[in-house]
């Protein structure tokens, strides 16, 4: 037997469940719409803060026209990350208390308050407060959406469903670039209020959709609402609540939850206990995985990559933004497909290796060719785009997939909130530090393009981290992932996972047939009354 002390089972969409329940898949994939808010809000400020009317409203007139100070610009841009850090930490108690579904809705409402404050602002303080509220809402959403998807989607396509969240983020970034360009030249407040106000549309769609979606059956089981969990699970996998398959899957979730509760009560302290199912290792893996995702240097490309494209003779910032975002959106699609085919661990390893090579090439080309060498600059641009492609198809979506599925149910909300908060904390730190790394002048390191040597080295760290810390979880139920952590290491997880899936499928088939036979027997007793009924007698 490959398994250990925790029972194995199918999770949602088990081995006995037909792989054609597209209604349930669509329902969980729809939650990824929360990524639109995340991506759009992150991308819209880059265009808004350089619009002429916004600068007149919030800046001061100087010798070169209206402008805002470096400190104000840093505050307006980075304060969102501070809000998202707080929101991600708040997501744990919110998600545990009112549920994943209503937690997402409440986070969206907080986000709407932030949008309203930004639209109403005519001075920097109120605008900053609006950015903080929007950030808190985005932080809550960015934690609970992947968690909801992983708990509700069928295991055979769970990776692709959660990856849609990252794809939605990239689409949000692209939409922000397009809307900004469309309104930038308007001569009044509408130039920046329209891009900000459009976020009400994305929020309304998400709230309405989530209102219609079922709550996570796993959360309902944890709250003792078993009957409602059966109904919701039936909606997700396209079966009637009384179907034997529903009981098999609910019993598996109950057994797994009881085993986890025996270890601890699900508090923050329990996230760092050295237990037999390696909770501490799993929580730290999620926290550092999200940190390493930011240390790939991807946000440097989107925040400061314009300079490198301008050196190639492309001066239109709109085209620069569109080019990088189109690559980001397009190359996320292969990642959505491959995450459940090639697997999580493989994609992260290949992605880290590919980014490492590209960033060292960019660094070497950047320091060896002159700015006037157009051929060299085009090579630089090509490898920057290839690098974005590697990130978008691997570390972009897969890091969210892994962190959404490796945590035990009793600490999942808290562990996921800390992992998401880690993402935003590193996001803030890198965004704040990068200008000091690349800019010239007193107090700056003036690295310029040499900063890519740093990003290449951090990608080497990503490669090493993945090899030793990230197991292969493709095709495993969330309950079976517990068994994997108990009985093997990430390095040997691929072979062990194959054995686990084979044993899981065999056990599930036996349980399903037993449950079905019991149900059928009860039905025959009702029909036959007191007369003994023997089939095929």
Coordinates of C-alpha atoms in Angstrom, one line a residue:
X1 CA 0.0 0.0 0.0
X2 CA 1.2 3.4 -0.9
X3 CA -1.2 5.2 1.4
X4 CA -0.8 6.1 5.1
X5 CA -3.1 7.0 7.9
X6 CA -5.5 9.3 6.1
X7 CA -8.1 7.6 3.9
X8 CA -7.9 8.1 0.2
X9 CA -10.7 9.2 -1.9
X10 CA -11.9 10.9 -5.1
X11 CA -12.4 14.5 -3.9
X12 CA -14.8 16.4 -6.1
X13 CA -15.2 14.8 -9.4
X14 CA -13.8 11.4 -8.4
X15 CA -12.8 8.5 -10.5
X16 CA -16.4 7.3 -10.8
X17 CA -17.7 10.6 -11.9
X18 CA -18.0 11.2 -15.7
X19 CA -15.7 13.8 -17.0
X20 CA -18.4 15.7 -18.8
X21 CA -20.0 17.8 -16.1
X22 CA -19.3 21.1 -17.8
X23 CA -21.9 23.0 -15.7
X24 CA -19.9 22.5 -12.6
X25 CA -16.6 23.3 -14.3
X26 CA -18.1 26.5 -15.7
X27 CA -19.3 27.5 -12.3
X28 CA -15.9 27.2 -10.6
X29 CA -14.1 28.7 -13.6
X30 CA -16.4 31.7 -13.4
X31 CA -14.9 32.6 -10.1
X32 CA -11.7 33.4 -11.9
X33 CA -13.4 36.6 -13.0
X34 CA -12.1 38.0 -9.7
X35 CA -8.7 38.0 -11.5
X36 CA -10.1 40.7 -13.8
X37 CA -10.4 43.0 -10.8
X38 CA -6.9 42.1 -9.6
X39 CA -5.2 42.7 -13.0
X40 CA -7.2 45.7 -14.1
X41 CA -6.8 47.6 -10.8
X42 CA -3.0 46.8 -10.9
X43 CA -2.7 48.0 -14.5
X44 CA -5.0 51.0 -14.6
X45 CA -3.0 53.2 -12.3
X46 CA 0.1 53.1 -14.5
X47 CA -1.9 55.0 -17.2
X48 CA -4.0 57.2 -15.0
X49 CA -1.1 58.7 -13.1
X50 CA 0.4 60.2 -16.3
X51 CA -2.9 61.6 -17.7
X52 CA -2.8 65.4 -18.1
X53 CA -6.1 66.1 -16.2
X54 CA -5.1 63.7 -13.4
X55 CA -1.8 65.6 -13.0
X56 CA -3.5 68.9 -13.0
X57 CA -5.9 67.7 -10.3
X58 CA -3.5 66.0 -8.0
X59 CA -0.1 67.5 -8.9
X60 CA 1.6 70.9 -8.9
X61 CA 2.6 73.1 -11.8
X62 CA 6.3 73.3 -12.4
X63 CA 8.7 74.4 -15.2
X64 CA 7.8 71.4 -17.3
X65 CA 4.1 71.5 -16.6
X66 CA 2.0 69.7 -14.0
X67 CA 3.6 66.8 -12.2
X68 CA 3.6 64.9 -8.9
X69 CA 6.6 64.3 -6.6
X70 CA 8.4 61.1 -6.6
X71 CA 7.1 60.4 -3.1
X72 CA 3.5 61.0 -4.1
X73 CA 3.9 58.7 -7.2
X74 CA 5.4 56.0 -5.0
X75 CA 2.6 56.3 -2.5
X76 CA -0.2 56.2 -5.1
X77 CA 1.3 53.2 -6.9
X78 CA 2.6 51.1 -4.0
X79 CA -0.2 51.7 -1.4
X80 CA -2.3 49.2 -3.3
X81 CA 0.1 46.4 -2.3
X82 CA -0.1 47.5 1.3
X83 CA -3.8 47.2 1.2
X84 CA -3.8 43.8 -0.6
X85 CA -1.3 42.5 2.1
X86 CA -3.9 43.4 4.8
X87 CA -6.8 42.1 2.7
X88 CA -5.0 38.7 2.2
X89 CA -4.6 38.3 5.9
X90 CA -8.2 39.3 6.6
X91 CA -9.4 36.7 4.0
X92 CA -8.7 33.8 6.4
X93 CA -11.1 34.7 9.2
X94 CA -13.6 36.0 6.6
X95 CA -13.4 32.8 4.5
X96 CA -13.7 30.6 7.6
X97 CA -16.5 32.5 9.2
X98 CA -18.9 33.4 6.4
X99 CA -17.7 31.0 3.7
X100 CA -15.6 31.2 0.5
X101 CA -18.5 32.3 -1.7
X102 CA -19.7 35.2 0.6
X103 CA -16.1 36.1 1.4
X104 CA -15.5 36.8 -2.3
X105 CA -18.7 38.9 -2.4
X106 CA -17.7 40.8 0.7
X107 CA -14.2 41.5 -0.7
X108 CA -15.8 42.8 -3.9
X109 CA -18.0 45.2 -2.0
X110 CA -15.0 46.6 -0.1
X111 CA -13.3 47.0 -3.5
X112 CA -16.2 49.0 -4.7
X113 CA -15.9 51.4 -1.8
X114 CA -12.3 52.0 -2.8
X115 CA -13.3 52.6 -6.4
X116 CA -16.0 55.1 -5.3
X117 CA -13.5 57.0 -3.2
X118 CA -11.0 57.3 -6.0
X119 CA -13.6 58.6 -8.4
X120 CA -14.8 61.2 -5.8
X121 CA -11.3 62.3 -4.9
X122 CA -9.9 65.7 -5.9
X123 CA -6.9 65.6 -3.6
X124 CA -4.2 63.0 -3.0
X125 CA -5.2 61.9 0.6
X126 CA -8.7 60.7 -0.4
X127 CA -7.4 59.1 -3.6
X128 CA -4.8 57.2 -1.5
X129 CA -7.5 56.1 1.0
X130 CA -9.5 54.8 -2.0
X131 CA -6.5 52.8 -3.2
X132 CA -6.1 51.3 0.3
X133 CA -9.8 50.1 0.3
X134 CA -9.5 48.8 -3.2
X135 CA -6.3 47.0 -2.2
X136 CA -8.0 45.3 0.8
X137 CA -10.8 44.1 -1.5
X138 CA -8.3 42.8 -4.1
X139 CA -6.4 41.0 -1.3
X140 CA -9.5 39.2 0.0
X141 CA -10.4 38.2 -3.5
X142 CA -6.9 37.1 -4.5
X143 CA -6.9 34.7 -1.6
X144 CA -10.4 33.3 -1.7
X145 CA -10.9 32.8 -5.4
X146 CA -8.2 30.2 -5.9
X147 CA -9.2 28.5 -2.6
X148 CA -12.9 28.3 -3.8
X149 CA -11.9 27.0 -7.2
X150 CA -9.6 24.3 -5.8
X151 CA -12.3 23.1 -3.3
X152 CA -15.1 23.0 -5.9
X153 CA -13.5 21.9 -9.2
X154 CA -13.1 18.3 -10.4
X155 CA -9.6 17.0 -9.7
X156 CA -9.0 16.0 -13.3
X157 CA -9.2 19.6 -14.4
X158 CA -8.6 21.5 -11.1
X159 CA -5.2 22.8 -12.3
X160 CA -6.7 24.3 -15.5
X161 CA -9.6 25.9 -13.6
X162 CA -7.4 27.6 -11.0
X163 CA -5.0 28.6 -13.8
X164 CA -7.9 30.6 -15.3
X165 CA -7.5 32.9 -12.4
X166 CA -4.0 33.9 -13.6
X167 CA -5.3 34.2 -17.1
X168 CA -8.0 36.6 -15.9
X169 CA -5.4 38.7 -14.2
X170 CA -3.5 39.0 -17.5
X171 CA -6.7 39.9 -19.4
X172 CA -7.4 42.6 -16.7
X173 CA -3.9 44.1 -17.3
X174 CA -4.6 44.1 -21.1
X175 CA -8.0 45.7 -20.7
X176 CA -6.5 48.4 -18.5
X177 CA -4.0 49.3 -21.2
X178 CA -6.7 49.5 -23.8
X179 CA -9.1 51.6 -21.7
X180 CA -6.3 54.0 -20.6
X181 CA -5.3 54.6 -24.2
X182 CA -8.9 55.3 -25.2
X183 CA -9.5 58.0 -22.6
X184 CA -6.1 59.5 -22.1
X185 CA -6.6 62.5 -24.3
X186 CA -10.0 63.5 -22.9
X187 CA -9.7 67.1 -21.6
X188 CA -11.5 66.7 -18.3
X189 CA -11.9 64.5 -15.2
X190 CA -13.5 61.8 -17.4
X191 CA -10.1 60.9 -18.7
X192 CA -9.2 59.2 -15.5
X193 CA -12.6 58.6 -13.9
X194 CA -13.8 56.4 -16.8
X195 CA -11.0 53.9 -16.5
X196 CA -11.4 53.8 -12.7
X197 CA -15.2 53.7 -12.8
X198 CA -15.3 50.8 -15.3
X199 CA -14.2 48.6 -12.4
X200 CA -17.8 48.8 -11.1
X201 CA -18.8 46.8 -14.1
X202 CA -16.3 44.0 -13.4
X203 CA -17.3 44.0 -9.7
X204 CA -21.0 43.8 -10.5
X205 CA -20.5 40.8 -12.8
X206 CA -18.5 39.0 -10.2
X207 CA -21.0 39.7 -7.4
X208 CA -24.0 38.6 -9.5
X209 CA -22.2 35.5 -10.7
X210 CA -21.0 34.5 -7.2
X211 CA -24.5 35.0 -5.8
X212 CA -25.7 32.2 -8.1
X213 CA -22.8 29.8 -7.5
X214 CA -22.9 27.1 -4.8
X215 CA -20.8 27.4 -1.6
X216 CA -17.8 25.1 -1.2
X217 CA -19.0 21.6 -0.1
X218 CA -15.8 21.2 1.9
X219 CA -16.4 24.4 3.9
X220 CA -20.0 23.3 4.5
X221 CA -18.8 19.9 5.9
X222 CA -16.4 21.7 8.2
X223 CA -19.3 23.8 9.5
X224 CA -21.5 20.7 10.0
X225 CA -24.0 21.6 7.2
X226 CA -23.8 18.1 5.6
X227 CA -27.2 18.2 3.8
X228 CA -26.4 21.5 2.1
X229 CA -23.0 20.2 1.2
X230 CA -24.6 17.2 -0.5
X231 CA -26.9 19.5 -2.5
X232 CA -24.0 21.8 -3.6
X233 CA -21.8 18.9 -4.5
X234 CA -24.5 17.5 -6.6
X235 CA -24.7 20.8 -8.5
X236 CA -21.0 20.8 -9.1
X237 CA -20.7 17.3 -10.5
X238 CA -24.1 17.1 -12.1
X239 CA -25.7 14.4 -9.9
X240 CA -28.7 14.2 -7.7
X241 CA -28.0 14.7 -3.9
X242 CA -29.2 11.1 -3.2
X243 CA -26.8 9.5 -5.7
X244 CA -24.4 7.0 -4.1
X245 CA -21.4 8.9 -5.6
X246 CA -22.3 12.0 -3.4
X247 CA -22.2 9.9 -0.2
X248 CA -18.8 8.4 -1.2
X249 CA -17.2 11.8 -1.8
X250 CA -18.8 13.4 1.3
X251 CA -17.6 10.5 3.5
X252 CA -14.1 11.0 2.2
X253 CA -14.2 14.7 3.0
X254 CA -15.5 14.0 6.5
X255 CA -12.8 11.4 7.2
X256 CA -10.1 13.7 6.0
X257 CA -11.4 16.6 8.1
X258 CA -11.6 14.4 11.3
X259 CA -8.0 13.3 10.8
X260 CA -6.9 16.9 10.4
X261 CA -8.9 18.1 13.4
X262 CA -7.2 15.4 15.5
X263 CA -3.9 17.1 14.8
X264 CA -5.0 20.6 15.7
X265 CA -8.0 23.0 15.8
X266 CA -7.0 25.0 12.8
X267 CA -5.4 28.1 14.4
X268 CA -2.4 30.0 13.1
X269 CA -0.2 28.1 15.6
X270 CA -1.3 24.8 13.9
X271 CA 0.0 26.1 10.6
X272 CA 3.5 25.8 11.9
X273 CA 3.3 22.5 13.9
X274 CA 5.7 19.7 12.9
X275 CA 3.0 17.0 12.3
X276 CA 3.1 13.7 10.5
X277 CA 1.4 15.3 7.5
X278 CA 4.0 18.0 7.3
X279 CA 1.7 21.0 7.8
X280 CA 4.6 23.3 8.7
X281 CA 6.6 22.3 5.6
X282 CA 3.5 22.8 3.4
X283 CA 2.6 26.2 4.8
X284 CA 6.2 27.4 4.4
X285 CA 6.3 26.0 0.8
X286 CA 3.2 28.1 -0.1
X287 CA 4.6 31.2 1.5
X288 CA 8.0 31.0 -0.2
X289 CA 6.5 29.8 -3.5
X290 CA 4.5 33.0 -3.8
X291 CA 7.6 35.0 -2.8
X292 CA 9.7 33.3 -5.4
X293 CA 7.1 34.1 -8.0
X294 CA 7.6 37.8 -7.5
X295 CA 11.4 37.3 -7.4
X296 CA 11.3 36.1 -11.0
X297 CA 11.4 39.8 -11.8
X298 CA 8.2 39.8 -13.8
X299 CA 6.9 43.0 -12.3
X300 CA 10.1 44.8 -13.3
X301 CA 9.2 44.1 -16.9
X302 CA 5.7 45.5 -16.6
X303 CA 6.7 48.5 -14.4
X304 CA 10.1 49.4 -15.9
X305 CA 10.4 47.5 -19.1
X306 CA 9.4 50.5 -21.2
X307 CA 12.9 51.8 -21.3
X308 CA 14.2 48.7 -23.0
X309 CA 11.6 48.8 -25.7
X310 CA 12.2 52.5 -26.3
X311 CA 15.8 51.8 -27.0
X312 CA 14.7 49.7 -30.0
X313 CA 13.1 52.7 -31.6
X314 CA 9.5 52.1 -30.3
X315 CA 8.5 55.3 -28.6
X316 CA 4.7 54.7 -28.3
X317 CA 4.1 53.6 -24.7
X318 CA 0.7 52.2 -25.7
X319 CA 2.3 49.8 -28.2
X320 CA 4.9 48.8 -25.6
X321 CA 2.2 48.0 -23.0
X322 CA 0.0 46.2 -25.5
X323 CA 3.0 44.1 -26.7
X324 CA 3.9 42.8 -23.3
X325 CA 0.3 42.2 -22.2
X326 CA -0.6 40.4 -25.4
X327 CA 2.3 38.0 -24.9
X328 CA 1.2 37.6 -21.2
X329 CA -2.4 36.8 -22.1
X330 CA -1.6 34.6 -25.0
X331 CA 1.1 32.5 -23.4
X332 CA -1.1 31.8 -20.3
X333 CA -3.3 29.6 -22.4
X334 CA -0.6 26.9 -22.9
X335 CA -0.1 26.9 -19.2
X336 CA -3.8 26.3 -18.6
X337 CA -3.7 23.3 -20.9
X338 CA -0.4 21.8 -19.7
X339 CA -0.9 22.1 -15.9
X340 CA -3.1 19.0 -15.9
X341 CA -1.1 17.3 -18.6
X342 CA 2.6 17.9 -17.9
X343 CA 2.0 18.5 -14.2
X344 CA 2.8 21.3 -11.7
X345 CA 6.3 20.3 -10.7
X346 CA 7.5 19.9 -14.3
X347 CA 6.1 23.2 -15.5
X348 CA 7.7 25.1 -12.6
X349 CA 11.1 23.4 -13.3
X350 CA 11.1 24.1 -17.0
X351 CA 9.7 27.6 -16.5
X352 CA 12.5 28.5 -14.0
X353 CA 15.1 27.1 -16.3
X354 CA 13.7 29.0 -19.3
X355 CA 13.4 32.3 -17.5
X356 CA 17.0 31.9 -16.1
X357 CA 18.4 31.5 -19.6
X358 CA 16.4 34.4 -21.0
X359 CA 17.3 36.9 -18.2
X360 CA 21.0 36.1 -18.4
X361 CA 20.9 36.6 -22.2
X362 CA 19.2 40.0 -21.7
X363 CA 21.8 41.0 -19.1
X364 CA 24.7 39.9 -21.3
X365 CA 23.3 41.6 -24.5
X366 CA 22.5 44.7 -22.5
X367 CA 26.0 45.2 -21.2
X368 CA 27.8 44.3 -24.4
X369 CA 25.9 46.1 -27.1
X370 CA 25.5 49.9 -27.6
X371 CA 22.1 51.6 -27.4
X372 CA 22.4 52.5 -31.0
X373 CA 22.9 48.9 -32.1
X374 CA 19.4 48.1 -33.3
X375 CA 20.0 44.5 -34.0
X376 CA 21.3 43.9 -30.4
X377 CA 18.3 45.8 -29.0
X378 CA 15.9 43.7 -30.9
X379 CA 17.6 40.6 -29.6
X380 CA 17.1 42.0 -26.1
X381 CA 13.4 42.7 -26.8
X382 CA 12.9 39.2 -28.2
X383 CA 14.3 37.5 -25.2
X384 CA 12.3 39.8 -22.9
X385 CA 9.1 38.6 -24.7
X386 CA 10.3 35.0 -24.5
X387 CA 10.9 35.4 -20.8
X388 CA 7.3 36.8 -20.4
X389 CA 6.1 33.7 -22.3
X390 CA 7.9 31.3 -20.0
X391 CA 6.5 33.1 -16.9
X392 CA 2.9 33.3 -18.3
X393 CA 2.8 29.6 -19.1
X394 CA 4.5 28.3 -15.9
X395 CA 5.1 30.3 -12.8
X396 CA 2.2 32.8 -13.4
X397 CA -0.7 30.3 -13.2
X398 CA 1.0 27.3 -11.6
X399 CA 2.1 29.0 -8.4
X400 CA -1.6 29.8 -7.7
X401 CA -2.6 26.2 -8.5
X402 CA 0.0 24.7 -6.1
X403 CA -0.8 27.1 -3.2
X404 CA -4.6 26.5 -3.6
X405 CA -4.3 22.7 -3.2
X406 CA -1.4 21.8 -0.9
X407 CA -2.8 22.9 2.4
X408 CA -5.0 20.7 4.7
X409 CA -8.6 21.7 5.1
X410 CA -8.5 22.7 8.7
X411 CA -5.8 25.4 8.1
X412 CA -6.4 26.0 4.4
X413 CA -7.9 29.5 4.7
X414 CA -5.2 30.7 7.1
X415 CA -2.3 29.1 5.1
X416 CA -3.6 30.5 1.8
X417 CA -4.0 34.0 3.3
X418 CA -0.4 33.9 4.5
X419 CA 0.8 32.7 1.1
X420 CA -1.1 35.4 -0.8
X421 CA 0.1 38.0 1.7
X422 CA 3.6 36.9 0.9
X423 CA 3.0 37.5 -2.8
X424 CA 1.9 41.1 -2.1
X425 CA 4.6 41.7 0.4
X426 CA 7.3 40.7 -2.1
X427 CA 5.5 42.7 -4.7
X428 CA 5.6 45.8 -2.6
X429 CA 9.3 45.3 -1.6
X430 CA 10.4 44.7 -5.2
X431 CA 8.4 47.7 -6.6
X432 CA 9.8 49.9 -3.9
X433 CA 13.5 48.8 -4.2
X434 CA 13.8 48.5 -8.0
X435 CA 14.1 52.3 -8.8
X436 CA 17.0 52.4 -6.3
X437 CA 18.6 49.4 -8.1
X438 CA 18.4 50.7 -11.7
X439 CA 18.3 54.5 -11.6
X440 CA 21.4 56.6 -11.8
X441 CA 22.2 59.4 -9.3
X442 CA 23.3 59.7 -5.7
X443 CA 22.0 57.0 -3.4
X444 CA 21.2 54.6 -6.3
X445 CA 23.1 51.5 -7.5
X446 CA 22.7 52.5 -11.2
X447 CA 22.6 48.9 -12.3
X448 CA 20.5 49.6 -15.4
X449 CA 20.2 46.5 -17.5
X450 CA 22.6 44.7 -15.2
X451 CA 19.7 44.2 -12.9
X452 CA 18.8 41.2 -15.1
X453 CA 21.8 39.3 -13.6
X454 CA 19.9 39.6 -10.3
X455 CA 16.7 38.3 -11.8
X456 CA 18.5 35.5 -13.5
X457 CA 20.1 34.5 -10.2
X458 CA 16.7 34.5 -8.4
X459 CA 15.3 32.3 -11.1
X460 CA 18.1 29.8 -10.3
X461 CA 16.8 30.0 -6.7
X462 CA 13.3 29.2 -8.1
X463 CA 14.7 26.1 -9.8
X464 CA 16.4 24.8 -6.7
X465 CA 13.4 25.6 -4.5
X466 CA 11.0 23.7 -6.9
X467 CA 13.3 20.6 -7.1
X468 CA 13.4 20.2 -3.3
X469 CA 10.1 21.6 -2.1
X470 CA 7.3 21.2 -4.8
X471 CA 5.7 17.8 -5.2
X472 CA 3.7 16.6 -8.2
X473 CA 0.0 16.8 -7.4
X474 CA -1.5 16.4 -10.8
X475 CA -4.6 14.2 -10.8
X476 CA -4.8 13.8 -7.0
X477 CA -7.7 14.8 -4.9
X478 CA -7.1 17.3 -2.2
X479 CA -7.5 14.5 0.3
X480 CA -5.0 12.3 -1.5
X481 CA -2.4 15.1 -1.4
X482 CA -2.4 14.7 2.4
X483 CA -1.4 11.1 1.9
X484 CA 1.3 12.0 -0.5
X485 CA 2.9 14.5 1.9
X486 CA 2.8 11.9 4.7
X487 CA 4.6 9.2 2.7
X488 CA 7.1 10.6 0.3
X489 CA 9.2 13.7 -0.6
X490 CA 8.8 16.2 -3.4
X491 CA 11.7 14.6 -5.3
X492 CA 10.0 11.2 -5.3
X493 CA 6.5 12.4 -5.6
X494 CA 6.0 11.7 -9.3
X495 CA 6.4 7.9 -9.0
X496 CA 4.5 7.8 -5.7
X497 CA 1.7 9.8 -7.2
X498 CA 1.2 7.2 -9.9
X499 CA 0.9 4.4 -7.3
X500 CA -1.4 6.5 -5.2
X501 CA -3.8 7.3 -8.1
X502 CA -3.9 3.6 -9.1
X503 CA -4.8 2.6 -5.5
X504 CA -7.2 5.5 -5.2
X505 CA -9.1 4.5 -8.3
X506 CA -9.4 0.9 -7.2
X507 CA -10.6 1.8 -3.7
X508 CA -13.1 4.3 -5.1
X509 CA -14.6 1.7 -7.4
X510 CA -15.1 -0.7 -4.6
X511 CA -16.6 2.0 -2.3
X512 CA -18.9 3.1 -5.1
X513 CA -20.1 -0.4 -5.9
X514 CA -20.7 -1.1 -2.2
X515 CA -22.6 2.1 -1.7
X516 CA -24.7 1.6 -4.8
X517 CA -25.5 -2.0 -3.8
X518 CA -26.6 -0.9 -0.4
X519 CA -28.8 1.8 -1.9
X520 CA -30.3 -0.6 -4.4
X521 CA -31.0 -3.1 -1.6
X522 CA -32.9 -0.5 0.5
X523 CA -35.0 0.3 -2.5
X524 CA -35.9 -3.4 -3.1
X525 CA -36.8 -3.8 0.6
X526 CA -39.3 -1.0 0.2
X527 CA -40.9 -2.6 -2.9
X528 CA -41.0 -6.1 -1.6
X529 CA -42.3 -5.3 1.8
X530 CA -42.1 -8.4 4.1
X531 CA -41.5 -10.7 1.2
X532 CA -37.9 -11.9 0.9
X533 CA -36.5 -10.6 -2.4
X534 CA -33.6 -12.3 -4.0
X535 CA -32.4 -10.9 -7.4
X536 CA -32.2 -13.5 -10.2
X537 CA -33.5 -16.2 -7.8

